[in-house]
Short mmCIF file of C-alpha atoms in Angstrom, two decimals:
data_model
loop_
_atom_site.label_atom_id
_atom_site.label_comp_id
_atom_site.label_asym_id
_atom_site.label_seq_id
_atom_site.Cartn_x
_atom_site.Cartn_y
_atom_site.Cartn_z
CA UNK A 20 0.87 -23.61 10.98
CA UNK A 21 1.52 -26.30 8.52
CA UNK A 22 -1.85 -28.18 8.32
CA UNK A 23 -2.00 -26.72 4.81
CA UNK A 24 -5.31 -28.30 3.98
CA UNK A 25 -7.17 -27.00 6.89
CA UNK A 26 -5.41 -23.60 6.65
CA UNK A 27 -6.62 -23.73 2.92
CA UNK A 28 -10.46 -24.47 3.96
CA UNK A 29 -10.44 -21.69 6.44
CA UNK A 30 -8.93 -19.40 3.77
CA UNK A 31 -11.87 -20.41 1.32
CA UNK A 32 -14.27 -19.74 4.22
CA UNK A 33 -12.91 -15.96 4.91
CA UNK A 34 -13.05 -15.54 0.96
CA UNK A 35 -16.79 -16.48 0.82
CA UNK A 36 -17.83 -14.26 3.77
CA UNK A 37 -15.38 -11.12 3.18
CA UNK A 38 -17.79 -9.23 0.64
CA UNK A 39 -20.90 -9.87 3.32
CA UNK A 40 -24.26 -10.23 1.49
CA UNK A 41 -22.51 -11.24 -1.85
CA UNK A 42 -22.61 -14.62 -0.74
CA UNK A 43 -26.42 -14.43 0.51
CA UNK A 44 -27.89 -13.23 -2.74
CA UNK A 45 -26.19 -9.87 -3.27
CA UNK A 46 -25.06 -9.14 -6.74
CA UNK A 47 -26.38 -12.61 -7.83
CA UNK A 48 -26.80 -13.35 -11.56
CA UNK A 49 -30.30 -15.00 -10.66
CA UNK A 50 -31.33 -12.46 -8.18
CA UNK A 51 -34.98 -12.55 -9.26
CA UNK A 52 -35.20 -16.00 -7.66
CA UNK A 53 -33.87 -14.64 -4.16
CA UNK A 54 -36.68 -14.06 -1.69
CA UNK A 55 -36.81 -10.62 -0.04
CA UNK A 56 -33.36 -9.34 -1.62
CA UNK A 57 -34.32 -5.86 0.12
CA UNK A 58 -32.32 -6.78 3.21
CA UNK A 59 -30.15 -9.88 2.63
CA UNK A 60 -28.85 -11.45 5.70
CA UNK A 61 -25.24 -11.09 6.76
CA UNK A 62 -23.20 -14.32 6.17
CA UNK A 63 -21.93 -16.84 8.83
CA UNK A 64 -19.08 -19.24 8.35
CA UNK A 65 -19.21 -22.10 10.76
CA UNK A 66 -15.73 -23.21 10.70
CA UNK A 67 -14.58 -26.78 11.68
CA UNK A 68 -11.13 -27.89 12.71
CA UNK A 69 -10.34 -29.53 9.54
CA UNK A 70 -11.08 -26.38 7.56
CA UNK A 71 -14.48 -27.39 6.27
CA UNK A 72 -17.08 -24.75 6.89
CA UNK A 73 -20.79 -24.49 6.70
CA UNK A 74 -22.02 -21.00 5.23
CA UNK A 75 -25.25 -20.00 6.56
CA UNK A 76 -26.98 -16.78 7.80
CA UNK A 77 -29.27 -15.54 10.53
CA UNK A 78 -32.72 -17.27 10.56
CA UNK A 79 -35.45 -14.51 9.41
CA UNK A 80 -33.26 -12.64 7.35
CA UNK A 81 -33.55 -12.02 3.65
CA UNK A 82 -31.55 -13.25 0.86
CA UNK A 83 -30.45 -16.95 0.47
CA UNK A 84 -27.44 -19.18 0.86
CA UNK A 85 -27.51 -21.75 -2.14
CA UNK A 86 -24.80 -23.78 -3.98
CA UNK A 87 -25.06 -20.94 -6.63
CA UNK A 88 -24.55 -18.06 -4.48
CA UNK A 89 -21.59 -19.69 -2.64
CA UNK A 90 -20.35 -20.63 -6.27
CA UNK A 91 -20.50 -17.09 -7.58
CA UNK A 92 -18.78 -15.53 -4.54
CA UNK A 93 -15.83 -18.36 -4.69
CA UNK A 94 -15.27 -17.36 -8.59
CA UNK A 95 -15.34 -13.44 -7.47
CA UNK A 96 -11.84 -11.51 -7.89
CA UNK A 97 -10.01 -14.65 -8.40
CA UNK A 98 -7.06 -15.81 -10.77
CA UNK A 99 -6.35 -19.49 -11.72
CA UNK A 100 -7.01 -22.40 -9.75
CA UNK A 101 -3.92 -21.80 -6.96
CA UNK A 102 -5.15 -18.89 -4.61
CA UNK A 103 -1.92 -17.42 -3.26
CA UNK A 104 -2.24 -16.03 0.54
CA UNK A 105 0.32 -15.28 3.26
CA UNK A 106 -0.12 -18.51 5.43
CA UNK A 107 -1.03 -21.07 2.70
CA UNK A 108 -1.84 -21.33 -0.98
CA UNK A 109 -5.21 -22.64 -1.78
CA UNK A 110 -6.29 -24.96 -4.79
CA UNK A 111 -9.95 -23.64 -5.29
CA UNK A 112 -10.23 -26.34 -7.78
CA UNK A 113 -10.51 -29.07 -5.31
CA UNK A 114 -13.58 -27.19 -3.40
CA UNK A 115 -16.67 -29.18 -2.97
CA UNK A 116 -19.72 -27.48 -2.40
CA UNK A 117 -23.10 -29.12 -1.03
CA UNK A 118 -26.57 -28.15 0.32
CA UNK A 119 -27.32 -29.64 3.85
CA UNK A 120 -30.47 -27.73 4.43
CA UNK A 121 -32.08 -24.57 3.54
CA UNK A 122 -29.52 -21.59 3.68
CA UNK A 123 -26.76 -24.03 5.05
CA UNK A 124 -23.93 -24.96 2.39
CA UNK A 125 -21.19 -27.26 3.47
CA UNK A 126 -17.71 -26.24 1.80
CA UNK A 127 -15.14 -28.84 1.96
CA UNK A 128 -12.16 -30.60 0.04
CA UNK A 129 -9.90 -27.56 -0.15
CA UNK A 130 -6.43 -28.63 -0.56
CA UNK A 131 -3.22 -26.39 0.40
CA UNK A 132 0.32 -25.98 -0.23
CA UNK A 133 2.92 -23.91 1.37
CA UNK A 134 2.70 -20.14 0.53
CA UNK A 135 5.07 -18.18 -1.73
CA UNK A 136 8.16 -16.73 0.10
CA UNK A 137 6.97 -13.04 -0.33
CA UNK A 138 4.12 -11.14 0.18
CA UNK A 139 2.11 -8.93 -2.05
CA UNK A 140 2.19 -5.19 -0.92
CA UNK A 141 -0.16 -2.63 -2.62
CA UNK A 142 1.62 0.47 -3.62
CA UNK A 143 -0.53 3.49 -4.55
CA UNK A 144 1.00 6.65 -6.06
CA UNK A 145 -0.11 10.02 -7.46
CA UNK A 146 -0.74 9.33 -11.09
CA UNK A 147 -1.46 13.04 -11.79
CA UNK A 148 -4.71 15.33 -12.48
CA UNK A 149 -7.89 14.41 -14.45
CA UNK A 150 -11.14 16.29 -15.77
CA UNK A 151 -13.87 15.23 -17.78
CA UNK A 152 -16.98 16.50 -19.49
CA UNK A 153 -19.76 15.15 -21.57
CA UNK A 154 -21.33 16.48 -24.83
CA UNK A 155 -25.08 15.67 -25.56
CA UNK A 156 -25.38 14.94 -29.22
CA UNK A 157 -29.26 14.62 -30.04
CA UNK A 158 -30.93 13.51 -33.11
CA UNK A 159 -29.48 12.85 -36.37
CA UNK A 160 -26.17 12.68 -37.53
CA UNK A 161 -24.55 11.55 -34.12
CA UNK A 162 -21.24 10.42 -35.64
CA UNK A 163 -20.82 13.48 -37.79
CA UNK A 164 -21.56 15.47 -34.58
CA UNK A 165 -19.03 13.55 -32.55
CA UNK A 166 -16.49 13.87 -35.37
CA UNK A 167 -16.79 17.83 -35.50
CA UNK A 168 -16.48 18.09 -31.85
CA UNK A 169 -13.24 16.05 -31.67
CA UNK A 170 -11.81 18.14 -34.66
CA UNK A 171 -12.54 21.32 -32.97
CA UNK A 172 -11.59 20.34 -29.11
CA UNK A 173 -8.12 19.86 -28.86
CA UNK A 174 -6.70 21.03 -25.56
CA UNK A 175 -3.18 21.14 -24.54
CA UNK A 176 -2.99 17.90 -22.26
CA UNK A 177 -0.90 14.85 -21.94
CA UNK A 178 -3.43 12.39 -22.59
CA UNK A 179 -6.84 12.83 -24.25
CA UNK A 180 -9.67 10.12 -24.07
CA UNK A 181 -12.94 9.80 -25.96
CA UNK A 182 -15.96 7.52 -25.69
CA UNK A 183 -19.13 7.66 -27.53
CA UNK A 184 -22.05 6.19 -25.94
CA UNK A 185 -24.69 5.17 -28.19
CA UNK A 186 -27.71 5.80 -25.99
CA UNK A 187 -29.79 7.12 -28.62
CA UNK A 188 -32.81 5.46 -30.24
CA UNK A 189 -34.50 6.14 -33.57
CA UNK A 190 -37.93 8.05 -33.46
CA UNK A 191 -37.55 8.39 -29.75
CA UNK A 192 -40.52 9.64 -27.76
CA UNK A 193 -38.39 11.74 -25.35
CA UNK A 194 -35.47 14.11 -25.88
CA UNK A 195 -33.18 12.13 -23.50
CA UNK A 196 -33.73 8.95 -25.21
CA UNK A 197 -32.74 10.40 -28.43
CA UNK A 198 -29.72 11.57 -27.45
CA UNK A 199 -26.20 9.94 -27.26
CA UNK A 200 -23.10 11.01 -24.99
CA UNK A 201 -19.57 11.83 -25.92
CA UNK A 202 -17.46 11.64 -22.99
CA UNK A 203 -14.12 13.08 -23.16
CA UNK A 204 -11.33 12.83 -20.36
CA UNK A 205 -8.31 14.69 -19.89
CA UNK A 206 -5.10 13.62 -18.00
CA UNK A 207 -2.26 15.79 -17.11
CA UNK A 208 0.55 16.11 -14.61
CA UNK A 209 -0.32 19.69 -14.39
CA UNK A 210 -3.47 20.49 -12.36
CA UNK A 211 -4.06 23.87 -14.31
CA UNK A 212 -3.85 22.34 -17.70
CA UNK A 213 -6.39 19.38 -16.85
CA UNK A 214 -8.40 21.99 -14.96
CA UNK A 215 -10.60 24.96 -16.06
CA UNK A 216 -7.97 25.57 -19.20
CA UNK A 217 -9.69 22.22 -20.11
CA UNK A 218 -13.35 22.55 -19.11
CA UNK A 219 -13.92 26.11 -20.11
CA UNK A 220 -12.67 25.45 -23.36
CA UNK A 221 -15.24 22.88 -23.99
CA UNK A 222 -18.07 25.16 -23.20
CA UNK A 223 -16.78 28.01 -25.04
CA UNK A 224 -17.52 26.06 -28.16
CA UNK A 225 -21.11 26.34 -27.43
CA UNK A 226 -22.08 28.74 -30.28
CA UNK A 227 -19.80 27.48 -32.89
CA UNK A 228 -20.21 24.01 -32.93
CA UNK A 229 -22.88 21.14 -33.86
CA UNK A 230 -26.51 21.79 -33.86
CA UNK A 231 -28.02 21.42 -30.28
CA UNK A 232 -24.96 21.76 -28.74
CA UNK A 233 -25.00 20.80 -24.92
CA UNK A 234 -22.72 19.97 -22.15
CA UNK A 235 -23.67 17.87 -19.00
CA UNK A 236 -21.85 20.13 -16.63
CA UNK A 237 -20.43 23.69 -16.05
CA UNK A 238 -16.52 24.14 -16.22
CA UNK A 239 -14.93 22.27 -13.08
CA UNK A 240 -11.36 22.14 -11.54
CA UNK A 241 -9.39 19.09 -12.11
CA UNK A 242 -9.10 15.84 -9.42
CA UNK A 243 -6.10 13.91 -8.65
CA UNK A 244 -6.07 10.28 -9.43
CA UNK A 245 -4.20 7.50 -8.05
CA UNK A 246 -2.38 4.58 -9.81
CA UNK A 247 -2.15 1.22 -8.06
CA UNK A 248 0.93 -1.20 -8.48
CA UNK A 249 1.85 -4.44 -6.90
CA UNK A 250 5.15 -5.23 -5.32
CA UNK A 251 6.46 -8.01 -3.18
CA UNK A 252 8.70 -8.23 -0.21
CA UNK A 253 10.14 -11.11 1.85
CA UNK A 254 7.62 -12.82 4.46
CA UNK A 255 9.98 -12.07 7.38
CA UNK A 256 10.15 -8.32 6.58
CA UNK A 257 6.50 -7.87 7.49
CA UNK A 258 5.47 -7.96 11.25
CA UNK A 259 2.23 -10.10 11.90
CA UNK A 260 0.72 -9.64 15.12
CA UNK A 261 -2.81 -10.94 16.48
CA UNK A 262 -4.72 -8.69 18.88
CA UNK A 263 -6.84 -10.92 21.49
CA UNK A 264 -10.06 -9.67 22.82
CA UNK A 265 -8.22 -8.78 26.38
CA UNK A 266 -6.10 -6.72 24.48
CA UNK A 267 -2.99 -8.77 24.73
CA UNK A 268 -0.93 -9.36 21.73
CA UNK A 269 0.62 -12.33 19.96
CA UNK A 270 3.53 -12.12 17.76
CA UNK A 271 3.20 -14.74 14.55
CA UNK A 272 6.28 -15.63 12.85
CA UNK A 273 6.59 -16.59 9.30
CA UNK A 274 5.16 -19.73 7.98
CA UNK A 275 7.36 -23.05 8.51
CA UNK A 276 7.79 -23.68 4.81
CA UNK A 277 7.34 -22.03 1.36
CA UNK A 278 6.72 -23.17 -2.12
CA UNK A 279 7.46 -21.40 -5.18
CA UNK A 280 4.42 -20.61 -7.17
CA UNK A 281 4.56 -23.23 -10.37
CA UNK A 282 2.74 -22.06 -13.59
CA UNK A 283 -0.85 -22.78 -13.56
CA UNK A 284 -2.13 -25.15 -15.86
CA UNK A 285 -4.51 -23.54 -18.56
CA UNK A 286 -7.02 -26.01 -19.97
CA UNK A 287 -7.58 -26.59 -23.73
CA UNK A 288 -11.32 -26.70 -24.45
CA UNK A 289 -12.86 -29.41 -26.27
CA UNK A 290 -14.85 -29.08 -29.19
CA UNK A 291 -18.50 -28.05 -28.44
CA UNK A 292 -21.14 -31.05 -29.49
CA UNK A 293 -23.30 -30.10 -32.29
CA UNK A 294 -27.11 -29.66 -31.21
CA UNK A 295 -30.11 -28.22 -32.68
CA UNK A 296 -30.07 -24.48 -31.44
CA UNK A 297 -31.95 -21.50 -30.67
CA UNK A 298 -30.47 -17.82 -30.59
CA UNK A 299 -30.98 -17.00 -26.85
CA UNK A 300 -29.03 -14.73 -24.14
CA UNK A 301 -26.33 -16.73 -22.41
CA UNK A 302 -27.86 -15.87 -18.97
CA UNK A 303 -30.62 -18.29 -19.74
CA UNK A 304 -28.34 -21.26 -18.61
CA UNK A 305 -25.08 -19.44 -17.27
CA UNK A 306 -24.35 -17.22 -14.15
CA UNK A 307 -21.44 -14.91 -13.96
CA UNK A 308 -19.60 -12.86 -11.48
CA UNK A 309 -16.81 -10.28 -12.26
CA UNK A 310 -14.62 -7.96 -10.72
CA UNK A 311 -11.14 -6.01 -10.53
CA UNK A 312 -7.80 -7.35 -10.15
CA UNK A 313 -5.42 -4.15 -10.29
CA UNK A 314 -5.36 -3.61 -13.89
CA UNK A 315 -6.82 -6.94 -14.91
CA UNK A 316 -10.35 -8.26 -14.40
CA UNK A 317 -11.68 -11.59 -13.73
CA UNK A 318 -15.16 -12.99 -15.24
CA UNK A 319 -16.07 -16.22 -13.48
CA UNK A 320 -18.86 -18.15 -15.44
CA UNK A 321 -20.90 -21.17 -14.10
CA UNK A 322 -23.45 -23.44 -15.71
CA UNK A 323 -26.47 -24.29 -13.59
CA UNK A 324 -26.54 -28.15 -14.78
CA UNK A 325 -24.17 -30.62 -15.76
CA UNK A 326 -25.21 -30.70 -19.11
CA UNK A 327 -24.85 -26.86 -19.58
CA UNK A 328 -21.37 -27.13 -18.08
CA UNK A 329 -20.20 -29.70 -20.74
CA UNK A 330 -21.54 -27.18 -23.41
CA UNK A 331 -19.90 -24.33 -21.79
CA UNK A 332 -16.43 -25.93 -21.57
CA UNK A 333 -16.45 -26.58 -25.36
CA UNK A 334 -18.37 -23.29 -26.38
CA UNK A 335 -16.79 -20.47 -24.22
CA UNK A 336 -13.31 -20.31 -25.81
CA UNK A 337 -10.97 -17.06 -25.25
CA UNK A 338 -11.76 -16.31 -28.76
CA UNK A 339 -15.29 -16.65 -28.53
CA UNK A 340 -15.19 -14.60 -25.34
CA UNK A 341 -13.49 -11.75 -27.64
CA UNK A 342 -16.09 -12.15 -29.93
CA UNK A 343 -18.88 -11.67 -27.61
CA UNK A 344 -17.09 -8.95 -25.52
CA UNK A 345 -15.01 -6.72 -28.19
CA UNK A 346 -13.33 -5.05 -25.24
CA UNK A 347 -11.53 -8.16 -24.13
CA UNK A 348 -7.88 -8.15 -25.22
CA UNK A 349 -5.47 -10.82 -23.81
CA UNK A 350 -7.14 -13.24 -21.64
CA UNK A 351 -6.35 -16.34 -19.86
CA UNK A 352 -9.27 -19.27 -19.06
CA UNK A 353 -8.89 -21.61 -16.29
CA UNK A 354 -11.46 -24.35 -15.83
CA UNK A 355 -13.08 -25.21 -12.32
CA UNK A 356 -15.27 -28.61 -13.34
CA UNK A 357 -16.03 -29.18 -9.47
CA UNK A 358 -17.93 -25.87 -9.50
CA UNK A 359 -18.95 -26.36 -13.00
CA UNK A 360 -17.27 -23.55 -13.93
CA UNK A 361 -14.62 -21.32 -15.84
CA UNK A 362 -12.55 -18.39 -15.11
CA UNK A 363 -11.20 -15.76 -17.43
CA UNK A 364 -8.43 -13.27 -16.41
CA UNK A 365 -8.92 -10.47 -18.61
CA UNK A 366 -5.34 -8.70 -18.90
CA UNK A 367 -5.09 -4.92 -19.00
CA UNK A 368 -8.65 -3.93 -19.62
CA UNK A 369 -8.55 -1.68 -16.42
CA UNK A 370 -5.48 0.05 -17.27
CA UNK A 371 -3.39 0.95 -14.22
CA UNK A 372 -6.14 0.14 -11.88
CA UNK A 373 -9.73 1.60 -10.85
CA UNK A 374 -8.68 5.09 -9.74
CA UNK A 375 -6.67 5.63 -13.22
CA UNK A 376 -8.59 4.14 -15.85
CA UNK A 377 -11.91 6.03 -17.63
CA UNK A 378 -13.58 2.80 -18.65
CA UNK A 379 -17.39 3.12 -18.18
CA UNK A 380 -17.38 0.17 -15.68
CA UNK A 381 -13.91 0.96 -14.10
CA UNK A 382 -14.12 -1.94 -11.58
CA UNK A 383 -15.34 -4.56 -14.18
CA UNK A 384 -18.60 -5.48 -12.08
CA UNK A 385 -20.80 -5.64 -14.97
CA UNK A 386 -18.58 -7.51 -17.44
CA UNK A 387 -20.15 -10.71 -16.33
CA UNK A 388 -23.67 -9.27 -16.86
CA UNK A 389 -22.93 -7.89 -20.24
CA UNK A 390 -21.60 -11.32 -21.14
CA UNK A 391 -24.90 -12.94 -19.98
CA UNK A 392 -27.00 -10.60 -22.18
CA UNK A 393 -25.07 -11.38 -25.37
CA UNK A 394 -27.03 -13.77 -27.73
CA UNK A 395 -25.85 -17.35 -28.78
CA UNK A 396 -26.86 -20.25 -30.51
CA UNK A 397 -27.77 -22.20 -27.20
CA UNK A 398 -28.73 -25.98 -27.72
CA UNK A 399 -32.59 -26.43 -27.24
CA UNK A 400 -32.24 -29.17 -24.88
CA UNK A 401 -30.49 -26.75 -22.39
CA UNK A 402 -33.41 -24.24 -22.72
#
């Protein structure tokens, strides 16, 4: 119960296999290199008594287990180097990853410390009611058409959110590729005001608005949405019980020791070394994995080589991340040198959580792929 390092290693093993095929090639940045990704195998963690583990999969199944698929999953939905759990707090920046054989990756070296004295509790409450419609804007004067509909459509609701997606192309060969999408979302405590009173008013503008007026769906009723919040309770207020295969149960008491969570160090990036560069997508040399953490998002980025990691550490500052991804506001950067990686916690980008926010990518799953698609001046020696 107090073998903190062994508990930390077992926690890492659980974190790696908890999302199934994400550690055997699913959602992997370099997925084109993975054989037979149509049916990736389910992962197995062979956990040893010291907490180290071998991550593998059944022979003959698709996908792959590599140092990079394991790195990607280790960076998934984390914060700083200290990974808090109910039994142990794990230092993720101490984890060592090495390949033993094909589809066999050893994960070792994790160190742990006593967990915090409180447990995190997820609270979900009814936030209100939501409805949405999309206006299709085709051809010329897209911005002017969007401005007109914004001026005309002003429903009586608590909150109205507009997003213009410029999916249109110049001189397009099909009507769909000549069109942009103007999304509008209403939120209100009253299901009637956010319901047909909203969606019917949108359709009723059809004969008195921009040329080519078209909405993507007929009027609809509002839907309830939830809001996620975290709370914390003392460890000893939550019963912990294991159910064994024979049906018997074992009560498990609180951990024998606790430690307060100290502020995690945020590394200061060094200056990037000057090299002859070429403008290319960052994904040529960097992998990424992103996801949601309540109202925040995490964006883990790793380099494929030591030289690329040296450049990454100097190049990708918080300010540079904001330049590349303008939707990013406040962010905290953490370094994981043993993984050749950085992790950014992007604060507040998901509002009050997945169910509440109206972002195009509500779970931030594509945030990493957006970063990899951005072009940057990359040293030619790394390409």
